[in-house]
Amino acid sequence: MSDLLAHAEAIWEAVVPSTPGFTVEVLRSIDSTNSELMRRSRDGLMEPLLLVAEEQTAGRGRLGRNWHSRPGQSLTFSLALPMAPLSWSGLSLAVGVSLANSLHPEVRLKWPNDLWLHERKLGGILVETAGSGAMPSSATLQPRLVVVGVGINIARPLSSSVASSPDSASTLTAMEPAGLAEVLIGIDAGEVLERLVPPLVNDLQAFAVSGFAVFGERFAQRDALRNRLVRLSDGTEGTACGVDAAGALLVLTAQGMRHINSSEVSVRPC
Ligand code: BTN
């Protein structure tokens, strides 16, 4: 906790000049940092706020899944920011690009926004919006509060922490989560937080001005699926061909090119 608090101070100092009213809170335990910020938004929160928790008792993932993280061995935070972009398309991909860039050159993005390290899941992103304005698909400029939730595994997975050979990652099963300490030995959650948050705020502010366009090239450099066979949750198979200007996944199928927008579609390497 004290480790996180020291880094929280540094983050506040880095962010507040560009983001007036920005505050940081560090909690020992909460059900879910995203749920808490969404509750506060219903109570009128419209200020930029970083909420970090050492432990989540009911962490939430995408598509209604649970998000389990090991206290002391992972980083869990949510960032609330009022934003009014012309288009919200591609926002969660832009968040992934920002985090991957800050984390490590070997981190890849599995559409739409899973963070992968050595073919295994390193972290996840849950983006939600709240506010009295129109729905996010609208072109209105009325600000909404965006809540960006991030969970990252810091510790090496249990089975790899006892292995010392440099190529041990290749012996791990595909389903096992990755840990950032596999490539950044000794790094702790506070250091990761300080690496991630100031650039993330900058990138969200850039997204508010320019949309996904300024992130497309950087997404392509990190794209874990490009040119790989993928299977959609409706059973369709095809080759992933990057993303379009709105961040939709392009999949070349036997029936032609499909643009996959829906977060209800899951994509898995075949
Ligand atoms: C996913 O990959 O399904 C997204 C996982 C997002 C988890 C983070 S942890 C911090 C924030 N609070 C939550 O309850 N979820 C997000």
Tab-separated table of C-alpha atoms and ligand atoms in Angstrom:
chain	number	residue	atom	x	y	z
A	1	MET	CA	0.000	0.000	0.000
A	2	SER	CA	2.744	2.489	0.973
A	3	ASP	CA	4.510	1.547	-2.253
A	4	LEU	CA	1.409	2.433	-4.275
A	5	LEU	CA	0.914	5.674	-2.332
A	6	ALA	CA	4.420	6.943	-3.168
A	7	HIS	CA	3.827	6.318	-6.853
A	8	ALA	CA	0.337	7.842	-6.646
A	9	GLU	CA	1.915	11.121	-5.541
A	10	ALA	CA	4.320	11.118	-8.502
A	11	ILE	CA	1.474	10.338	-10.893
A	12	TRP	CA	-0.620	13.191	-9.526
A	13	GLU	CA	2.271	15.610	-10.039
A	14	ALA	CA	2.794	14.420	-13.624
A	15	VAL	CA	-0.863	14.518	-14.636
A	16	VAL	CA	-2.424	17.505	-12.886
A	17	PRO	CA	-0.790	20.224	-15.054
A	18	SER	CA	-2.584	18.893	-18.165
A	19	THR	CA	-5.676	17.704	-16.312
A	20	PRO	CA	-7.042	20.218	-13.792
A	21	GLY	CA	-9.017	18.680	-10.952
A	22	PHE	CA	-7.246	15.305	-11.293
A	23	THR	CA	-7.132	13.278	-8.082
A	24	VAL	CA	-5.720	9.887	-7.103
A	25	GLU	CA	-7.140	7.463	-4.526
A	26	VAL	CA	-5.530	4.252	-3.350
A	27	LEU	CA	-7.737	1.709	-1.547
A	28	ARG	CA	-6.758	-1.494	0.212
A	29	SER	CA	-9.841	-3.361	-0.951
A	30	ILE	CA	-12.965	-2.729	-3.042
A	31	ASP	CA	-15.369	-4.893	-4.990
A	32	SER	CA	-14.278	-3.448	-8.328
A	33	THR	CA	-12.592	-0.155	-9.178
A	34	ASN	CA	-14.757	0.104	-12.314
A	35	SER	CA	-17.961	-0.545	-10.350
A	36	GLU	CA	-16.968	2.068	-7.780
A	37	LEU	CA	-16.321	4.761	-10.409
A	38	MET	CA	-19.547	3.894	-12.219
A	39	ARG	CA	-21.415	4.237	-8.894
A	40	ARG	CA	-19.745	7.599	-8.285
A	41	SER	CA	-20.651	8.728	-11.792
A	42	ARG	CA	-24.304	7.993	-10.983
A	43	ASP	CA	-23.808	10.234	-7.920
A	44	GLY	CA	-22.547	13.010	-10.193
A	45	LEU	CA	-18.776	12.398	-10.516
A	46	MET	CA	-17.485	14.179	-13.613
A	47	GLU	CA	-13.946	14.926	-12.389
A	48	PRO	CA	-10.823	13.088	-13.570
A	49	LEU	CA	-9.976	10.454	-10.973
A	50	LEU	CA	-7.552	7.542	-10.724
A	51	LEU	CA	-8.739	4.790	-8.367
A	52	VAL	CA	-6.212	2.093	-7.495
A	53	ALA	CA	-7.010	-0.956	-5.358
A	54	GLU	CA	-4.636	-3.459	-3.807
A	55	GLU	CA	-7.410	-6.042	-3.876
A	56	GLN	CA	-10.698	-6.428	-5.753
A	57	THR	CA	-13.295	-8.791	-4.308
A	58	ALA	CA	-15.564	-8.757	-7.372
A	59	GLY	CA	-13.395	-7.663	-10.292
A	60	ARG	CA	-15.224	-7.524	-13.608
A	61	GLY	CA	-13.960	-8.459	-17.052
A	62	ARG	CA	-15.352	-7.975	-20.546
A	63	LEU	CA	-18.510	-9.728	-21.689
A	64	GLY	CA	-19.774	-10.115	-18.119
A	65	ARG	CA	-16.888	-12.305	-17.029
A	66	ASN	CA	-15.216	-12.158	-13.608
A	67	TRP	CA	-11.690	-10.816	-13.270
A	68	HIS	CA	-9.571	-12.580	-10.675
A	69	SER	CA	-6.262	-11.106	-9.604
A	70	ARG	CA	-3.827	-12.120	-6.922
A	71	PRO	CA	-3.394	-9.350	-4.286
A	72	GLY	CA	0.186	-8.105	-4.232
A	73	GLN	CA	0.947	-9.820	-7.535
A	74	SER	CA	-1.133	-7.733	-9.885
A	75	LEU	CA	-2.126	-4.165	-10.604
A	76	THR	CA	-5.776	-3.128	-10.705
A	77	PHE	CA	-6.929	0.412	-11.343
A	78	SER	CA	-9.567	2.467	-13.095
A	79	LEU	CA	-9.210	5.918	-14.561
A	80	ALA	CA	-12.251	8.184	-14.922
A	81	LEU	CA	-11.970	11.034	-17.407
A	82	PRO	CA	-14.645	13.301	-18.898
A	83	MET	CA	-14.347	13.154	-22.683
A	84	ALA	CA	-16.253	14.388	-25.712
A	85	PRO	CA	-14.639	12.874	-28.837
A	86	LEU	CA	-16.358	13.198	-32.197
A	87	SER	CA	-16.463	9.410	-32.379
A	88	TRP	CA	-15.921	6.809	-29.659
A	89	SER	CA	-15.017	4.065	-32.152
A	90	GLY	CA	-11.716	2.393	-31.356
A	91	LEU	CA	-11.375	3.873	-27.870
A	92	SER	CA	-10.618	0.557	-26.170
A	93	LEU	CA	-8.039	-0.274	-28.864
A	94	ALA	CA	-6.371	3.090	-28.290
A	95	VAL	CA	-6.166	2.298	-24.576
A	96	GLY	CA	-4.506	-1.013	-25.413
A	97	VAL	CA	-1.992	0.721	-27.671
A	98	SER	CA	-1.129	3.203	-24.947
A	99	LEU	CA	-0.632	0.510	-22.296
A	100	ALA	CA	1.360	-1.793	-24.572
A	101	ASN	CA	3.674	1.061	-25.537
A	102	SER	CA	4.307	1.885	-21.901
A	103	LEU	CA	4.766	-1.689	-20.728
A	104	HIS	CA	7.351	-3.427	-22.902
A	105	PRO	CA	8.320	-3.838	-26.589
A	106	GLU	CA	7.295	-7.512	-26.490
A	107	VAL	CA	3.710	-6.838	-25.379
A	108	ARG	CA	1.155	-7.519	-28.109
A	109	LEU	CA	-2.532	-6.686	-28.517
A	110	LYS	CA	-5.109	-9.343	-29.175
A	111	TRP	CA	-8.164	-7.617	-30.656
A	112	PRO	CA	-9.932	-5.802	-29.267
A	113	ASN	CA	-7.778	-5.018	-26.281
A	114	ASP	CA	-6.241	-7.977	-24.460
A	115	LEU	CA	-2.602	-7.478	-23.566
A	116	TRP	CA	-0.507	-10.498	-24.490
A	117	LEU	CA	3.045	-11.434	-23.614
A	118	HIS	CA	4.589	-14.446	-25.329
A	119	GLU	CA	1.161	-15.642	-26.549
A	120	ARG	CA	-0.372	-15.534	-23.067
A	121	LYS	CA	-2.708	-13.031	-21.451
A	122	LEU	CA	-0.831	-10.396	-19.467
A	123	GLY	CA	-3.705	-8.050	-18.793
A	124	GLY	CA	-7.155	-6.859	-19.715
A	125	ILE	CA	-9.045	-3.633	-20.228
A	126	LEU	CA	-12.667	-2.844	-19.445
A	127	VAL	CA	-13.919	0.468	-20.852
A	128	GLU	CA	-17.286	1.809	-19.745
A	129	THR	CA	-18.925	5.199	-20.196
A	130	ALA	CA	-21.422	7.050	-18.089
A	131	GLY	CA	-23.042	10.450	-18.177
A	132	SER	CA	-26.157	12.341	-18.990
A	133	GLY	CA	-25.180	13.022	-22.583
A	134	ALA	CA	-26.201	11.061	-25.644
A	135	MET	CA	-25.021	7.498	-26.246
A	136	PRO	CA	-21.351	7.025	-27.191
A	137	SER	CA	-22.176	6.251	-30.831
A	138	SER	CA	-23.613	9.714	-31.293
A	139	ALA	CA	-21.547	12.561	-32.727
A	140	THR	CA	-22.609	14.904	-29.931
A	141	LEU	CA	-19.849	16.823	-28.187
A	142	GLN	CA	-21.497	16.601	-24.792
A	143	PRO	CA	-18.905	15.117	-22.408
A	144	ARG	CA	-19.390	11.683	-20.903
A	145	LEU	CA	-17.313	10.122	-18.174
A	146	VAL	CA	-15.188	7.328	-19.545
A	147	VAL	CA	-14.044	4.714	-17.013
A	148	VAL	CA	-10.989	2.771	-18.178
A	149	GLY	CA	-10.334	-0.278	-16.000
A	150	VAL	CA	-7.009	-2.050	-16.260
A	151	GLY	CA	-5.818	-5.305	-14.718
A	152	ILE	CA	-2.231	-6.455	-15.222
A	153	ASN	CA	-0.472	-9.523	-13.868
A	154	ILE	CA	2.852	-8.467	-12.408
A	155	ALA	CA	4.250	-11.617	-10.833
A	156	ARG	CA	5.558	-14.441	-12.940
A	157	PRO	CA	3.043	-17.277	-13.125
A	158	LEU	CA	3.654	-19.872	-10.420
A	159	SER	CA	5.027	-22.546	-12.741
A	160	SER	CA	7.467	-20.180	-14.458
A	161	SER	CA	8.731	-18.589	-11.246
A	162	VAL	CA	10.652	-21.744	-10.444
A	163	ALA	CA	12.032	-22.158	-13.962
A	164	SER	CA	15.217	-20.316	-14.690
A	165	SER	CA	16.029	-21.197	-18.284
A	166	PRO	CA	15.674	-18.229	-20.680
A	167	ASP	CA	13.327	-20.136	-22.960
A	168	SER	CA	11.003	-21.264	-20.189
A	169	ALA	CA	8.175	-19.139	-21.659
A	170	SER	CA	7.906	-21.495	-24.603
A	171	THR	CA	7.230	-24.437	-22.283
A	172	LEU	CA	4.227	-22.767	-20.657
A	173	THR	CA	0.769	-23.729	-21.762
A	174	ALA	CA	-1.166	-21.223	-23.861
A	175	MET	CA	-3.882	-20.859	-21.218
A	176	GLU	CA	-1.587	-19.826	-18.406
A	177	PRO	CA	-1.487	-16.082	-17.729
A	178	ALA	CA	1.743	-14.201	-18.267
A	179	GLY	CA	3.388	-11.886	-15.730
A	180	LEU	CA	5.222	-8.661	-16.526
A	181	ALA	CA	8.077	-9.699	-14.237
A	182	GLU	CA	8.984	-12.314	-16.879
A	183	VAL	CA	10.469	-9.483	-18.940
A	184	LEU	CA	10.911	-6.754	-16.310
A	185	ILE	CA	12.475	-8.653	-13.434
A	186	GLY	CA	11.762	-7.183	-10.004
A	187	ILE	CA	9.230	-4.607	-11.166
A	188	ASP	CA	6.373	-3.916	-8.739
A	189	ALA	CA	2.797	-2.724	-9.114
A	190	GLY	CA	3.577	0.878	-8.125
A	191	GLU	CA	6.287	1.190	-10.749
A	192	VAL	CA	3.983	-0.209	-13.406
A	193	LEU	CA	1.234	2.201	-12.384
A	194	GLU	CA	3.583	5.157	-12.712
A	195	ARG	CA	4.739	3.962	-16.128
A	196	LEU	CA	1.186	3.587	-17.405
A	197	VAL	CA	-1.014	6.373	-16.125
A	198	PRO	CA	0.562	9.672	-17.303
A	199	PRO	CA	0.917	8.434	-20.929
A	200	LEU	CA	-2.582	6.928	-20.759
A	201	VAL	CA	-4.067	10.299	-19.781
A	202	ASN	CA	-2.154	11.956	-22.648
A	203	ASP	CA	-3.322	9.303	-25.096
A	204	LEU	CA	-6.950	9.601	-23.999
A	205	GLN	CA	-6.714	13.351	-24.484
A	206	ALA	CA	-5.235	12.778	-27.961
A	207	PHE	CA	-8.083	10.357	-28.716
A	208	ALA	CA	-10.626	12.998	-27.652
A	209	VAL	CA	-9.162	15.350	-30.281
A	210	SER	CA	-8.259	13.009	-33.151
A	211	GLY	CA	-10.052	9.715	-32.510
A	212	PHE	CA	-8.622	6.297	-33.403
A	213	ALA	CA	-6.817	7.638	-36.503
A	214	VAL	CA	-3.672	8.518	-34.561
A	215	PHE	CA	-3.486	5.009	-33.024
A	216	GLY	CA	-4.033	2.808	-36.086
A	217	GLU	CA	-0.378	2.501	-37.064
A	218	ARG	CA	0.725	1.763	-33.506
A	219	PHE	CA	-2.018	-0.867	-33.194
A	220	ALA	CA	-0.744	-2.551	-36.361
A	221	GLN	CA	2.767	-2.772	-34.887
A	222	ARG	CA	1.390	-4.593	-31.829
A	223	ASP	CA	-1.335	-6.654	-33.529
A	224	ALA	CA	-1.027	-10.256	-32.273
A	225	LEU	CA	-3.580	-11.652	-34.737
A	226	ARG	CA	-2.495	-10.147	-38.048
A	227	ASN	CA	-2.144	-12.773	-40.785
A	228	ARG	CA	-3.226	-15.530	-38.411
A	229	LEU	CA	-6.173	-17.859	-38.725
A	230	VAL	CA	-8.910	-16.874	-36.325
A	231	ARG	CA	-12.300	-18.296	-35.385
A	232	LEU	CA	-15.225	-16.054	-34.531
A	233	SER	CA	-17.724	-17.043	-31.865
A	234	ASP	CA	-20.310	-17.759	-34.592
A	235	GLY	CA	-17.936	-20.450	-35.897
A	236	THR	CA	-16.716	-18.496	-38.927
A	237	GLU	CA	-13.026	-18.925	-39.657
A	238	GLY	CA	-10.767	-16.634	-41.603
A	239	THR	CA	-7.507	-14.722	-41.660
A	240	ALA	CA	-7.118	-11.629	-39.487
A	241	CYS	CA	-6.095	-8.668	-41.662
A	242	GLY	CA	-5.680	-5.883	-39.126
A	243	VAL	CA	-8.313	-3.300	-38.221
A	244	ASP	CA	-10.216	-0.686	-40.212
A	245	ALA	CA	-10.266	3.072	-39.525
A	246	ALA	CA	-12.885	2.580	-36.815
A	247	GLY	CA	-10.984	-0.217	-35.078
A	248	ALA	CA	-13.190	-3.050	-36.384
A	249	LEU	CA	-11.315	-6.335	-36.895
A	250	LEU	CA	-10.934	-7.277	-40.561
A	251	VAL	CA	-11.314	-10.999	-41.179
A	252	LEU	CA	-10.953	-12.481	-44.658
A	253	THR	CA	-13.401	-15.392	-44.803
A	254	ALA	CA	-14.521	-17.685	-47.608
A	255	GLN	CA	-17.466	-15.299	-48.069
A	256	GLY	CA	-15.264	-12.194	-48.285
A	257	MET	CA	-13.921	-9.554	-45.894
A	258	ARG	CA	-15.879	-9.115	-42.677
A	259	HIS	CA	-15.644	-6.066	-40.391
A	260	ILE	CA	-16.110	-7.297	-36.829
A	261	ASN	CA	-17.368	-4.525	-34.528
A	262	SER	CA	-19.243	-6.283	-31.852
A	263	SER	CA	-17.682	-6.899	-28.499
A	264	GLU	CA	-19.957	-9.975	-28.381
A	265	VAL	CA	-17.654	-11.645	-30.888
A	266	SER	CA	-14.764	-13.575	-29.448
A	267	VAL	CA	-11.721	-14.282	-31.523
A	268	ARG	CA	-9.312	-17.113	-30.917
A	269	PRO	CA	-6.282	-18.234	-32.859
A	270	CYS	CA	-7.105	-21.552	-34.544
B	1	BTN	C1	-10.916	-8.433	-19.511
B	1	BTN	O1	-9.885	-8.816	-20.048
B	1	BTN	O2	-11.941	-9.136	-19.501
B	1	BTN	C2	-10.931	-7.072	-18.867
B	1	BTN	C3	-10.425	-7.133	-17.440
B	1	BTN	C4	-10.420	-5.777	-16.767
B	1	BTN	C5	-10.054	-5.901	-15.312
B	1	BTN	C6	-9.874	-4.556	-14.661
B	1	BTN	S1	-9.138	-4.697	-13.063
B	1	BTN	C7	-9.524	-3.025	-12.726
B	1	BTN	C8	-10.897	-2.762	-13.280
B	1	BTN	N1	-11.907	-3.130	-12.319
B	1	BTN	C9	-12.634	-4.172	-12.711
B	1	BTN	O3	-13.549	-4.702	-12.073
B	1	BTN	N2	-12.230	-4.559	-13.932
B	1	BTN	C10	-11.146	-3.752	-14.432
